PDB file of C-alpha atoms in Angstrom:
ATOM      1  CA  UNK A   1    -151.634 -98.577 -34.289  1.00 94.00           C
ATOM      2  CA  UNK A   2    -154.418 -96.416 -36.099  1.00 97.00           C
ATOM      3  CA  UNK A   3    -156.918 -98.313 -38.075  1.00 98.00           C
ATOM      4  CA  UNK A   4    -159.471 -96.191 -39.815  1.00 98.00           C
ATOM      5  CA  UNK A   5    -162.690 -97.849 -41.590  1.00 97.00           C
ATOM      6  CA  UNK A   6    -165.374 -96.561 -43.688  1.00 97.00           C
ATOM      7  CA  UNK A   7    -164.904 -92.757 -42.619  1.00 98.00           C
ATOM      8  CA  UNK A   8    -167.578 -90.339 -44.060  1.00 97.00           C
ATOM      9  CA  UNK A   9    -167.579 -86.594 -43.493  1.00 98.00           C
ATOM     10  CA  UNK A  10    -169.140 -83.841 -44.827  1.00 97.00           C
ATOM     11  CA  UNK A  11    -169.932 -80.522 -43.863  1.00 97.00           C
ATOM     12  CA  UNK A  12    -174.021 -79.536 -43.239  1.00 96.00           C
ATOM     13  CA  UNK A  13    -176.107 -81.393 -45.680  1.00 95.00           C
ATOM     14  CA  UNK A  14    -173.667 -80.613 -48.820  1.00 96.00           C
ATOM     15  CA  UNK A  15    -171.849 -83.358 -50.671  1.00 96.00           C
ATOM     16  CA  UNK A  16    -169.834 -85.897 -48.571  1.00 97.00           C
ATOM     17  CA  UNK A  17    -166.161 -84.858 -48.689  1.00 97.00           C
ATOM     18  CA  UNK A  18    -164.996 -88.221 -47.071  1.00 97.00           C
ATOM     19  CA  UNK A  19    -166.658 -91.605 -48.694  1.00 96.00           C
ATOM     20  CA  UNK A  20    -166.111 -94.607 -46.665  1.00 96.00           C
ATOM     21  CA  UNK A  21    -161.925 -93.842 -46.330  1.00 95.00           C
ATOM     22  CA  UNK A  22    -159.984 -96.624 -44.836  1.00 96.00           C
ATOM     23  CA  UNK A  23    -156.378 -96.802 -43.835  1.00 96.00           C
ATOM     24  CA  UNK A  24    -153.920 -98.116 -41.474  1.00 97.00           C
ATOM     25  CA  UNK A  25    -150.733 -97.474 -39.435  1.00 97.00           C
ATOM     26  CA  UNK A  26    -148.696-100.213 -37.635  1.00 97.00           C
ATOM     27  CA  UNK A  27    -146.826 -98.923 -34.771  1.00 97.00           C
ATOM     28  CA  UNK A  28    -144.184 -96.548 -35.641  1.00 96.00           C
ATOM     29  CA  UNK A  29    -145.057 -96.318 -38.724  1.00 97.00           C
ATOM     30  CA  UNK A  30    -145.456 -93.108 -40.892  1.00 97.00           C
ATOM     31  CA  UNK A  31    -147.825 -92.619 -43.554  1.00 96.00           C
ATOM     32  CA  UNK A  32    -147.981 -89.808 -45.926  1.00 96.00           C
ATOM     33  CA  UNK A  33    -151.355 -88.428 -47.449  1.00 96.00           C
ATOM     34  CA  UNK A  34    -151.029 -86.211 -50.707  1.00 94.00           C
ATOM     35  CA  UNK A  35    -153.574 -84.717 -52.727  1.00 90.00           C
ATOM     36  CA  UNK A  36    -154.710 -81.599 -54.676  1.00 87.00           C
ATOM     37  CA  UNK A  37    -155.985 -79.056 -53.434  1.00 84.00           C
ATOM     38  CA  UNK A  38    -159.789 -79.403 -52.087  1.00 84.00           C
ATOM     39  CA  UNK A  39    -159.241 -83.299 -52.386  1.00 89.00           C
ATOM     40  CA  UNK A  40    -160.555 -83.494 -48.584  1.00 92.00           C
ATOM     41  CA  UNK A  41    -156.708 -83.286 -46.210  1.00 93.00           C
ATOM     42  CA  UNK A  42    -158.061 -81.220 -43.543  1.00 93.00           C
ATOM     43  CA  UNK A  43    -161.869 -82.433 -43.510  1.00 96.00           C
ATOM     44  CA  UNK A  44    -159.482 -85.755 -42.965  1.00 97.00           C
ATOM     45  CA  UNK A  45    -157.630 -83.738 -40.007  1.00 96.00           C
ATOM     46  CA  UNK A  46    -160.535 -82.363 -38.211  1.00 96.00           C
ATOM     47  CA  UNK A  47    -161.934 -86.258 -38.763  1.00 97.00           C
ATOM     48  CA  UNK A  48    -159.028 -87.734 -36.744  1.00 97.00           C
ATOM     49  CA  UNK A  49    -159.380 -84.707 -34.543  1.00 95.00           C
ATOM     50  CA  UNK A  50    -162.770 -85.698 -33.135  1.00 94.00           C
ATOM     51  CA  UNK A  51    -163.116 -81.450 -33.823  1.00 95.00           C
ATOM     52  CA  UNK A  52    -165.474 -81.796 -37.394  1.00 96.00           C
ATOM     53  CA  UNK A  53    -168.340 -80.672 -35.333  1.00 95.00           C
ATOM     54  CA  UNK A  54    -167.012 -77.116 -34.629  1.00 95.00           C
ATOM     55  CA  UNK A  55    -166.550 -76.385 -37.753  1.00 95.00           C
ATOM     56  CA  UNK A  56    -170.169 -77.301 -38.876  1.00 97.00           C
ATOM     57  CA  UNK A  57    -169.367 -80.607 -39.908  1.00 97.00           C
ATOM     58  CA  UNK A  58    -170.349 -84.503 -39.526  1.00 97.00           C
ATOM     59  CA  UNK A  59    -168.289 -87.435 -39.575  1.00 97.00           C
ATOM     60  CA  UNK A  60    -169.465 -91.223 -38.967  1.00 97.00           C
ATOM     61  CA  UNK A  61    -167.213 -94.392 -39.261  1.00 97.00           C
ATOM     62  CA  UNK A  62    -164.930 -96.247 -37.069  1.00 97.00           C
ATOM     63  CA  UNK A  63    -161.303 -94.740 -35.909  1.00 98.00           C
ATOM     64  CA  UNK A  64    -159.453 -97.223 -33.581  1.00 97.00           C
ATOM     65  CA  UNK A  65    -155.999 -95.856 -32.003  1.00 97.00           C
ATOM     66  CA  UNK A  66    -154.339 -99.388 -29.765  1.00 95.00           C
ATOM     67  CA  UNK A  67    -158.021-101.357 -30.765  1.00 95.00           C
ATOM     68  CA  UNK A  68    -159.717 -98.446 -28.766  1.00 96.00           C
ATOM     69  CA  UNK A  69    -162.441 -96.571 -30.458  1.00 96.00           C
ATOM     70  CA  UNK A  70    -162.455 -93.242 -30.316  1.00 96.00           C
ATOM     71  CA  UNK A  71    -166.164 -92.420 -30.474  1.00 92.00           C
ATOM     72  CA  UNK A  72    -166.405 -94.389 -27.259  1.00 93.00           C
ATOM     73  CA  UNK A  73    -163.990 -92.356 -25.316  1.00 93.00           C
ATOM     74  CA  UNK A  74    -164.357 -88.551 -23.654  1.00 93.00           C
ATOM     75  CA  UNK A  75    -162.309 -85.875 -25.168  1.00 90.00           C
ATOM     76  CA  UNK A  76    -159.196 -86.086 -22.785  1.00 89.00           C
ATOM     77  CA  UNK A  77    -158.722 -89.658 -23.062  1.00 93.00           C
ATOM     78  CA  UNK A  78    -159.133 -89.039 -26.970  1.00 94.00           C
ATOM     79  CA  UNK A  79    -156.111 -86.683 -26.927  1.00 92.00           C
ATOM     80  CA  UNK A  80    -153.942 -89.148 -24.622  1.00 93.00           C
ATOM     81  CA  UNK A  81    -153.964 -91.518 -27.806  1.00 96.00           C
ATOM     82  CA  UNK A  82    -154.185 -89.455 -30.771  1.00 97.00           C
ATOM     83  CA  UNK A  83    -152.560 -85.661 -31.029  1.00 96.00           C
ATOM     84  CA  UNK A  84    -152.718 -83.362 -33.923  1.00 96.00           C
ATOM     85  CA  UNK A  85    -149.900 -81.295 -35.016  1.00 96.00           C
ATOM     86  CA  UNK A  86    -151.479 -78.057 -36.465  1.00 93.00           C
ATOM     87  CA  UNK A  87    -150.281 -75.600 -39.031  1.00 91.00           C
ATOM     88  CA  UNK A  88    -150.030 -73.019 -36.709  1.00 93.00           C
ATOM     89  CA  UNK A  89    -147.994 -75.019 -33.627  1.00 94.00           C
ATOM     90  CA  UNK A  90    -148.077 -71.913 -31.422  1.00 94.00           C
ATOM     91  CA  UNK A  91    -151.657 -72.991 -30.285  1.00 94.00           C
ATOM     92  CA  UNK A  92    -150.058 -76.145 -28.728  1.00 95.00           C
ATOM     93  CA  UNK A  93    -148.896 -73.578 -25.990  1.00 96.00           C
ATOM     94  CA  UNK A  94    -150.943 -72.201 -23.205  1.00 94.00           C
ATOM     95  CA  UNK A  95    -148.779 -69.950 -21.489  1.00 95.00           C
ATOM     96  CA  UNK A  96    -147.086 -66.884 -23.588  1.00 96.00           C
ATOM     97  CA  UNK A  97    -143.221 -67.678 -22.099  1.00 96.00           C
ATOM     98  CA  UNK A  98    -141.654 -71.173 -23.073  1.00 97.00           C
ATOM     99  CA  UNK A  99    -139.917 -71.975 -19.390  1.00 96.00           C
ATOM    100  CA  UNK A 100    -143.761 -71.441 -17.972  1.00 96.00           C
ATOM    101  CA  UNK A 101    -145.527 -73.607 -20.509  1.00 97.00           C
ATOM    102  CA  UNK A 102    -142.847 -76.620 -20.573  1.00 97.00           C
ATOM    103  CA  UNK A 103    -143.295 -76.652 -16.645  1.00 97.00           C
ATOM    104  CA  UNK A 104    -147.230 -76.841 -16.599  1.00 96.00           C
ATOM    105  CA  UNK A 105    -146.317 -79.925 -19.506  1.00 96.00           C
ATOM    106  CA  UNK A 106    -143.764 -81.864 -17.142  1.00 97.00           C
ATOM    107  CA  UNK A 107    -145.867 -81.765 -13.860  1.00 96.00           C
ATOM    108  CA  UNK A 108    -148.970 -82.811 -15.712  1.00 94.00           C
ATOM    109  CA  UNK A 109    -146.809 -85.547 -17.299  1.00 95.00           C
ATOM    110  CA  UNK A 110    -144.321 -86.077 -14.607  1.00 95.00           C
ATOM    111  CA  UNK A 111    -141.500 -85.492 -16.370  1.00 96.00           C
ATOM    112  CA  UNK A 112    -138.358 -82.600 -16.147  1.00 96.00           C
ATOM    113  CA  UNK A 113    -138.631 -79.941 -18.309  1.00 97.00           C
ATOM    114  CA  UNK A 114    -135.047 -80.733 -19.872  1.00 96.00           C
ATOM    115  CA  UNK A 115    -137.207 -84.219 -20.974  1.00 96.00           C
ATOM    116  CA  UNK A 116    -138.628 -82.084 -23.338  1.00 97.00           C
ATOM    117  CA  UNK A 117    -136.246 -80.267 -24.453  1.00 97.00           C
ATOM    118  CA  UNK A 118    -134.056 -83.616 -25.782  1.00 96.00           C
ATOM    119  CA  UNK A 119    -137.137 -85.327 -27.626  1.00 95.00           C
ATOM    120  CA  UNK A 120    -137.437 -81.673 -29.393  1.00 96.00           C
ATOM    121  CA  UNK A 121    -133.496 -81.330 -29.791  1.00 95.00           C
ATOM    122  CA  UNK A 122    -133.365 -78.093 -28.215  1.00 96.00           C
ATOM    123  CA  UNK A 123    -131.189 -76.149 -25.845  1.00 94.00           C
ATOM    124  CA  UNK A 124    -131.709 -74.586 -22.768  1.00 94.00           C
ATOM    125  CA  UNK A 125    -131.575 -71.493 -24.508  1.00 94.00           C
ATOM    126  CA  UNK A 126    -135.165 -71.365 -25.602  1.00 96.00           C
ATOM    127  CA  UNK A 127    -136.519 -71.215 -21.757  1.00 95.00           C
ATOM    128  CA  UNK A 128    -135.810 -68.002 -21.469  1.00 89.00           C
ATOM    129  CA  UNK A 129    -137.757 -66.810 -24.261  1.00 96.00           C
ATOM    130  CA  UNK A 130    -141.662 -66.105 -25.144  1.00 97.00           C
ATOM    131  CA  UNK A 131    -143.323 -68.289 -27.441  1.00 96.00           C
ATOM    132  CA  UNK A 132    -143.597 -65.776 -30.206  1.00 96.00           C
ATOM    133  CA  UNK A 133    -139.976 -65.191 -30.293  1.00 96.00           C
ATOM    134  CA  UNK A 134    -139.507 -69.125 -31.352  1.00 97.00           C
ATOM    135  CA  UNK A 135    -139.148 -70.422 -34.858  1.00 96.00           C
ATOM    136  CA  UNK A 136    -141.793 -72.522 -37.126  1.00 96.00           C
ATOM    137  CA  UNK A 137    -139.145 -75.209 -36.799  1.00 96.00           C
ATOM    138  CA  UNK A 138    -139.083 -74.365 -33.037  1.00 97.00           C
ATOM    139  CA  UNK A 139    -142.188 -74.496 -32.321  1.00 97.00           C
ATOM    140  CA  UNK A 140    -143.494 -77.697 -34.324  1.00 97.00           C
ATOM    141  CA  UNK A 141    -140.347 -79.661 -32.407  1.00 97.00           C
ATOM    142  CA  UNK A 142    -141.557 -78.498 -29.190  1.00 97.00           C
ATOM    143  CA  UNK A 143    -145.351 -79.265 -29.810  1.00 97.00           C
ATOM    144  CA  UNK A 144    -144.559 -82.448 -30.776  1.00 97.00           C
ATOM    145  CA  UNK A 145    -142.193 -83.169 -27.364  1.00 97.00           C
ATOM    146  CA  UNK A 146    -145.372 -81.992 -25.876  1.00 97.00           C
ATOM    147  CA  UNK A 147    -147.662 -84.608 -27.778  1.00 97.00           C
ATOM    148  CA  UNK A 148    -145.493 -87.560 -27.442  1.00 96.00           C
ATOM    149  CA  UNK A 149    -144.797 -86.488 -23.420  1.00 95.00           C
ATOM    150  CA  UNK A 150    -148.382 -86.752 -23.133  1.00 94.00           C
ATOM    151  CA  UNK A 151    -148.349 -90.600 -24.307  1.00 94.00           C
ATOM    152  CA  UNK A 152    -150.306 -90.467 -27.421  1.00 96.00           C
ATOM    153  CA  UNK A 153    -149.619 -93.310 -29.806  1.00 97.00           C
ATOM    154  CA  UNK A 154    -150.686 -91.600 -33.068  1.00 98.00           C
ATOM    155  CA  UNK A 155    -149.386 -87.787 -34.050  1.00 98.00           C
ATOM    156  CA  UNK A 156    -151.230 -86.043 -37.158  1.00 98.00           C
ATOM    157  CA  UNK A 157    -149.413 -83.698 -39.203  1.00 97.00           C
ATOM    158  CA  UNK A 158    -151.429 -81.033 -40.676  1.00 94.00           C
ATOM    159  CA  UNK A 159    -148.679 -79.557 -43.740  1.00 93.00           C
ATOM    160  CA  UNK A 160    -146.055 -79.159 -41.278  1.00 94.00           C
ATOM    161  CA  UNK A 161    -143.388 -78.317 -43.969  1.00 93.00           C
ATOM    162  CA  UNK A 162    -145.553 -75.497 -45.395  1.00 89.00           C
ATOM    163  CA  UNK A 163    -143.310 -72.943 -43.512  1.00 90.00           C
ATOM    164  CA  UNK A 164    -139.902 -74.924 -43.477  1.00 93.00           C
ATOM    165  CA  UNK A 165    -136.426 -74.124 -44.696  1.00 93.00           C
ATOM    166  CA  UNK A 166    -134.743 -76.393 -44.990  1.00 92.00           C
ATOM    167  CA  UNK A 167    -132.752 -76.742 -42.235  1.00 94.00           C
ATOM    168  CA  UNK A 168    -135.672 -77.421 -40.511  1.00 95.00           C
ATOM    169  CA  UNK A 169    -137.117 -79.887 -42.641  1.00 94.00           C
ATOM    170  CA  UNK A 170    -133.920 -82.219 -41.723  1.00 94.00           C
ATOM    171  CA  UNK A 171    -134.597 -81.183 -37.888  1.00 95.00           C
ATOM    172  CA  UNK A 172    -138.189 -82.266 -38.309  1.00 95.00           C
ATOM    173  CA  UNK A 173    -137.352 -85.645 -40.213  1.00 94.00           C
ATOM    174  CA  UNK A 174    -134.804 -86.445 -37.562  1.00 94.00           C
ATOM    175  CA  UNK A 175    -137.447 -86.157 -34.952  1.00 95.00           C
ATOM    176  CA  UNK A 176    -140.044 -88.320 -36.810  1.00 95.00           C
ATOM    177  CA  UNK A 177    -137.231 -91.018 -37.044  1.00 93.00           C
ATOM    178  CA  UNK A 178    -136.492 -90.526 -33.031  1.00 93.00           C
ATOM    179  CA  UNK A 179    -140.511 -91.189 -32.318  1.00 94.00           C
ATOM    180  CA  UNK A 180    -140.993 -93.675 -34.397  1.00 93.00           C
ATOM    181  CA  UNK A 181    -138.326 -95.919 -32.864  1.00 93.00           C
ATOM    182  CA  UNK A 182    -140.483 -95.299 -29.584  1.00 92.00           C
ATOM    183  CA  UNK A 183    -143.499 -96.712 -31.924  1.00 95.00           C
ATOM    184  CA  UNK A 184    -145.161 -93.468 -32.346  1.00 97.00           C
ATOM    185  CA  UNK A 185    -146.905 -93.623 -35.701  1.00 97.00           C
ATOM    186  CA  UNK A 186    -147.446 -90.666 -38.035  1.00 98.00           C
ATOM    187  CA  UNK A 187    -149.638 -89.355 -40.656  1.00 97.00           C
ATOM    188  CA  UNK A 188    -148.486 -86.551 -42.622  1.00 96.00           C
ATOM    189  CA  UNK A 189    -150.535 -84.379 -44.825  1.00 95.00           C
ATOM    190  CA  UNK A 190    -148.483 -82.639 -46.751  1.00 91.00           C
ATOM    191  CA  UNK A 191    -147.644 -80.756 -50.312  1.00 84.00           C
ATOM    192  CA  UNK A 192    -143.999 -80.388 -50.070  1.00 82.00           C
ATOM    193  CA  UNK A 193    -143.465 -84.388 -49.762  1.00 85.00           C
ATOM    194  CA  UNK A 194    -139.985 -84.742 -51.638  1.00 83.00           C
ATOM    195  CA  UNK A 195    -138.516 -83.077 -48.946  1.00 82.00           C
ATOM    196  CA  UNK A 196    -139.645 -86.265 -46.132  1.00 86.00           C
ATOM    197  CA  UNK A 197    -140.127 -89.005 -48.688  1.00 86.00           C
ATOM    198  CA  UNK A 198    -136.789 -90.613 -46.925  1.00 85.00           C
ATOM    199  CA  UNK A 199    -138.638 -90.174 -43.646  1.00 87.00           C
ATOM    200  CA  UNK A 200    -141.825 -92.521 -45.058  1.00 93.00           C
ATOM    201  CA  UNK A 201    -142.910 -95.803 -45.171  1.00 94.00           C
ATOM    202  CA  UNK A 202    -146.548 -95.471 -47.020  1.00 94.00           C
ATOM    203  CA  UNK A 203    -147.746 -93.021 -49.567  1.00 95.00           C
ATOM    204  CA  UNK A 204    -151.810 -92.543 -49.897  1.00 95.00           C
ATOM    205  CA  UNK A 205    -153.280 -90.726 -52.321  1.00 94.00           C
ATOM    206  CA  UNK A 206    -156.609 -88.889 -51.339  1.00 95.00           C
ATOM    207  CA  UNK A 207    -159.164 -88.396 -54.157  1.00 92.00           C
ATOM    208  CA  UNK A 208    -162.454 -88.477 -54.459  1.00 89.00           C
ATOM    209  CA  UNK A 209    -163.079 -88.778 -50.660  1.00 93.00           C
ATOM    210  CA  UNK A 210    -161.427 -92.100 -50.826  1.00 93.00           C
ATOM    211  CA  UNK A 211    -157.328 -93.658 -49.997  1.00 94.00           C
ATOM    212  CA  UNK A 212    -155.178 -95.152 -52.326  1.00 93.00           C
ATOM    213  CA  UNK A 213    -151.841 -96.304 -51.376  1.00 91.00           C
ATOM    214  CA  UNK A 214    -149.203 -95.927 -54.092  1.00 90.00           C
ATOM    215  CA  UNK A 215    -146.388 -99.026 -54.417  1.00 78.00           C
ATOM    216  CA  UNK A 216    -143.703 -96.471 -56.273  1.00 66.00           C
ATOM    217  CA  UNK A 217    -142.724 -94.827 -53.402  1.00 61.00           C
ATOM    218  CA  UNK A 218    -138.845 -94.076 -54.872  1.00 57.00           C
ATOM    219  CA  UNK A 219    -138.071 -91.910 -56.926  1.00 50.00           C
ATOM    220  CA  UNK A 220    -141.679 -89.565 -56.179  1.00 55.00           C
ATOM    221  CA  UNK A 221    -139.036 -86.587 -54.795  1.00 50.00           C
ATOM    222  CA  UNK A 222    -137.634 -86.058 -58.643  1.00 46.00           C
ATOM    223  CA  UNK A 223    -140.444 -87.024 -60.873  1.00 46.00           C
ATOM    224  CA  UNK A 224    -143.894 -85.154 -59.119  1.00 49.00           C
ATOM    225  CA  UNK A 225    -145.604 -85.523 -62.169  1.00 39.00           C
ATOM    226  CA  UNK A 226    -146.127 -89.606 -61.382  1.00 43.00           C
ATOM    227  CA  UNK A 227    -148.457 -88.092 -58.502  1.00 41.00           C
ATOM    228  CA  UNK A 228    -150.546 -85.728 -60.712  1.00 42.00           C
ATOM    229  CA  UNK A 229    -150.699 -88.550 -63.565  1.00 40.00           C
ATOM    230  CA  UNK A 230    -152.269 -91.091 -61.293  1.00 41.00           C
ATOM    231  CA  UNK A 231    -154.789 -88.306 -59.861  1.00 41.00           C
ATOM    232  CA  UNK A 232    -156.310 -88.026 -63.414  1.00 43.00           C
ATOM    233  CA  UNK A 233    -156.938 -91.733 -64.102  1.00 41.00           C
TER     234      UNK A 233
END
C-alpha cells in the first residue's frame, strides 16, 4: 500500500512544482497519473524515488510504502519496498550480457534465473544475448521481474509506453495484471493512457502541483478531449 501526504518539491529556491500532493494505492492496485506536459510527472518520479536531491532538487512530506516511512529508512531498504521503472529500462541492468545479470539478480534474491524469466514471460532464448540486443518491450518486462524479485511492494512507471508497439503494450498490460494479483501496486505516468486504461483502476490528474482523481474512467481511450477539458477548468 502507498500512501502519499502533503508532498512538496521543487527544484533550488524556484517555484514549488509539487504543492502538498496526496494520493493512495491499496495493494495491487494500479493508479494512473496524466498530465500535460511540465504539469510536474517526473519531479513526482524522482519524489517517490527518494533521488530529487541529485538532480538539484527538494522534496518534504510524508511517503509511506506497508505504513513504513520512507524518510526513516536507508537507501537499500527504500528500494526493497518501492522500485522505479525508468524510461530507459536498460539501466536496471548491471552487467552488459542478460544470462550474467539475471544470475547476480537470483543469488541476491535466492531465486533461479528461469524465476525470472516466467514473471517477465520470456524464453530462454534471451540468455544468450547482451542487453543491448533486447527490445524496449524486453527490457521493461525483465526490469520489472527484477523489481518485483527483489520484494518491493510498490513499482513506478515512468512513461513506459513511450516506446511501445503495440504488441508490447498487451505484453506489458498482461504483466501488470500478473503482479497485481501478487498485490504489487502500480503507478503509471504516462501519455499514451488509452492503450492501458483496461489495465487501471484509478485515474489522477496532476495540475497545478496537486492530484485529482477522475470518476469517468470509461470511455477516456476514445474521447481524450474529456482529459484536456477538465485540465482547463
Amino acid at each position: 500500500m502507498l500512501v502519499v501526504s502533503d508532498l512538496w518539491a521543487r527544484y533550488g529556491n524556484g517555484d514549488w512544482v509539487l504543492k502538498g500532493l496526496s494520493l493512495s494505492l491499496k495493494d495491487g492496485e494500479v493508479g494512473l497519473v496524466i498530465g500535460d506536459t511540465g504539469s510536474g510527472k517526473t519531479t513526482l518520479v524522482r519524489a517517490l524515488a527518494g533521488v530529487i536531491h541529485l538532480t538539484g532538487g527538494s522534496a518534504k512530506g510524508i511517503i509511506k510504502v506497508n505504513d513504513v516511512e520512507l524518510s526513516s529508512v536507508k537507501p537499500r531498504e527504500r528500494s526493497r519496498l518501492i522500485g522505479v521503472l525508468y524510461q530507459d529500462p536498460a539501466i536496471h541492468f548491471t552487467y552488459p550480457r542478460v544470462d550474467e545479470d539475471l544470475e547476480l539478480t537470483a543469488v541476491e534474491n535466492d531465486v533461479e534465473v528461469k524465476d525470472l524469466l516466467n514473471t517477465a514471460g520470456l524464453s530462454n532464448e534471451v540468455l544468450g544475448r547482451l542487453v543491448t540486443e533486447l527490445s524496449m518491450g524486453q527490457l521493461q518486462r525483465l526490469a520489472i521481474a527484477k523489481l518485483v524479485t527483489r520484494g518491493v511492494k510498490v513499482i513506478v512507471m515512468d512513461e513506459p509506453l513511450a516506446h511501445l508497439d503495440q504488441d508490447a503494450v498487451e505484453l506489458l498490460a498482461a504483466l501488470i495484471r500478473r503482479i497485481k494479483r501478487n498485490n504489487v501496486s502500480v503507478l503509471m505516468l504516462e501519455h499514451r493512457y488509452e492503450y492501458i486504461i483496461n489495465s487501471v483502476d484509478k485515474i489522477l490528474q496532476l495540475n497545478n502541483g496537486k492530484l485529482s482523481e477522475l470518476s469517468n474512467i470509461s470511455g477516456l481511450h476514445r474521447r481524450r478531449y474529456i482529459i484536456r477539458s477538465m485540465s482547463n477548468n
